[in-house]
Amino acid sequence: MQTSLDTRDLWSTQHRDCGAEPTMDLDLDRARFICSTHAGHGPDCRQYLAAAAFCFGCVEDP
């Protein structure tokens, strides 16, 4: 599935603040987008940590 440019722009706006917790309506596509956007921001980036944890949880589910 390919995410539209409008959706990516919306996600970029909603998840731009590294200090804010991401919304609870994460799905795998949004979590992967957040991980790619915030990769390399360091251990204080709450957006990356939450999205990475979500992705890890999806992979671990049987």
PDB file of C-alpha atoms in Angstrom, residues 7 10-11 14-15 21-34 47 50-51 54-55 58:
ATOM      1  CA  THR A   7      -1.573  11.816   4.271  1.00  0.00           C
ATOM      2  CA  LEU A  10      -0.726  15.456   7.665  1.00  0.00           C
ATOM      3  CA  TRP A  11       1.378  12.915   9.564  1.00  0.00           C
ATOM      4  CA  GLN A  14       0.960  15.866  13.587  1.00  0.00           C
ATOM      5  CA  HIS A  15       4.240  14.196  14.562  1.00  0.00           C
ATOM      6  CA  GLU A  21       4.000  11.451  22.607  1.00  0.00           C
ATOM      7  CA  PRO A  22       2.525  10.268  19.308  1.00  0.00           C
ATOM      8  CA  THR A  23      -1.212   9.806  19.133  1.00  0.00           C
ATOM      9  CA  MET A  24      -2.630   6.484  20.193  1.00  0.00           C
ATOM     10  CA  ASP A  25      -4.130   5.808  16.751  1.00  0.00           C
ATOM     11  CA  LEU A  26      -0.884   4.386  15.386  1.00  0.00           C
ATOM     12  CA  ASP A  27      -0.965   1.769  12.710  1.00  0.00           C
ATOM     13  CA  LEU A  28       2.026   0.090  11.121  1.00  0.00           C
ATOM     14  CA  ASP A  29       2.237   2.484   8.152  1.00  0.00           C
ATOM     15  CA  ARG A  30       2.127   5.573  10.369  1.00  0.00           C
ATOM     16  CA  ALA A  31       4.621   4.088  12.847  1.00  0.00           C
ATOM     17  CA  ARG A  32       7.058   3.310  10.034  1.00  0.00           C
ATOM     18  CA  PHE A  33       6.670   6.854   8.693  1.00  0.00           C
ATOM     19  CA  ILE A  34       7.432   8.283  12.135  1.00  0.00           C
ATOM     20  CA  GLN A  47       8.099  10.101  18.608  1.00  0.00           C
ATOM     21  CA  ALA A  50       7.008   5.109  20.625  1.00  0.00           C
ATOM     22  CA  ALA A  51       6.828   4.329  16.914  1.00  0.00           C
ATOM     23  CA  PHE A  54       4.865  -0.120  18.119  1.00  0.00           C
ATOM     24  CA  CYS A  55       6.677  -1.622  15.102  1.00  0.00           C
ATOM     25  CA  CYS A  58       3.722  -5.777  15.512  1.00  0.00           C
TER      26      CYS A  58
END
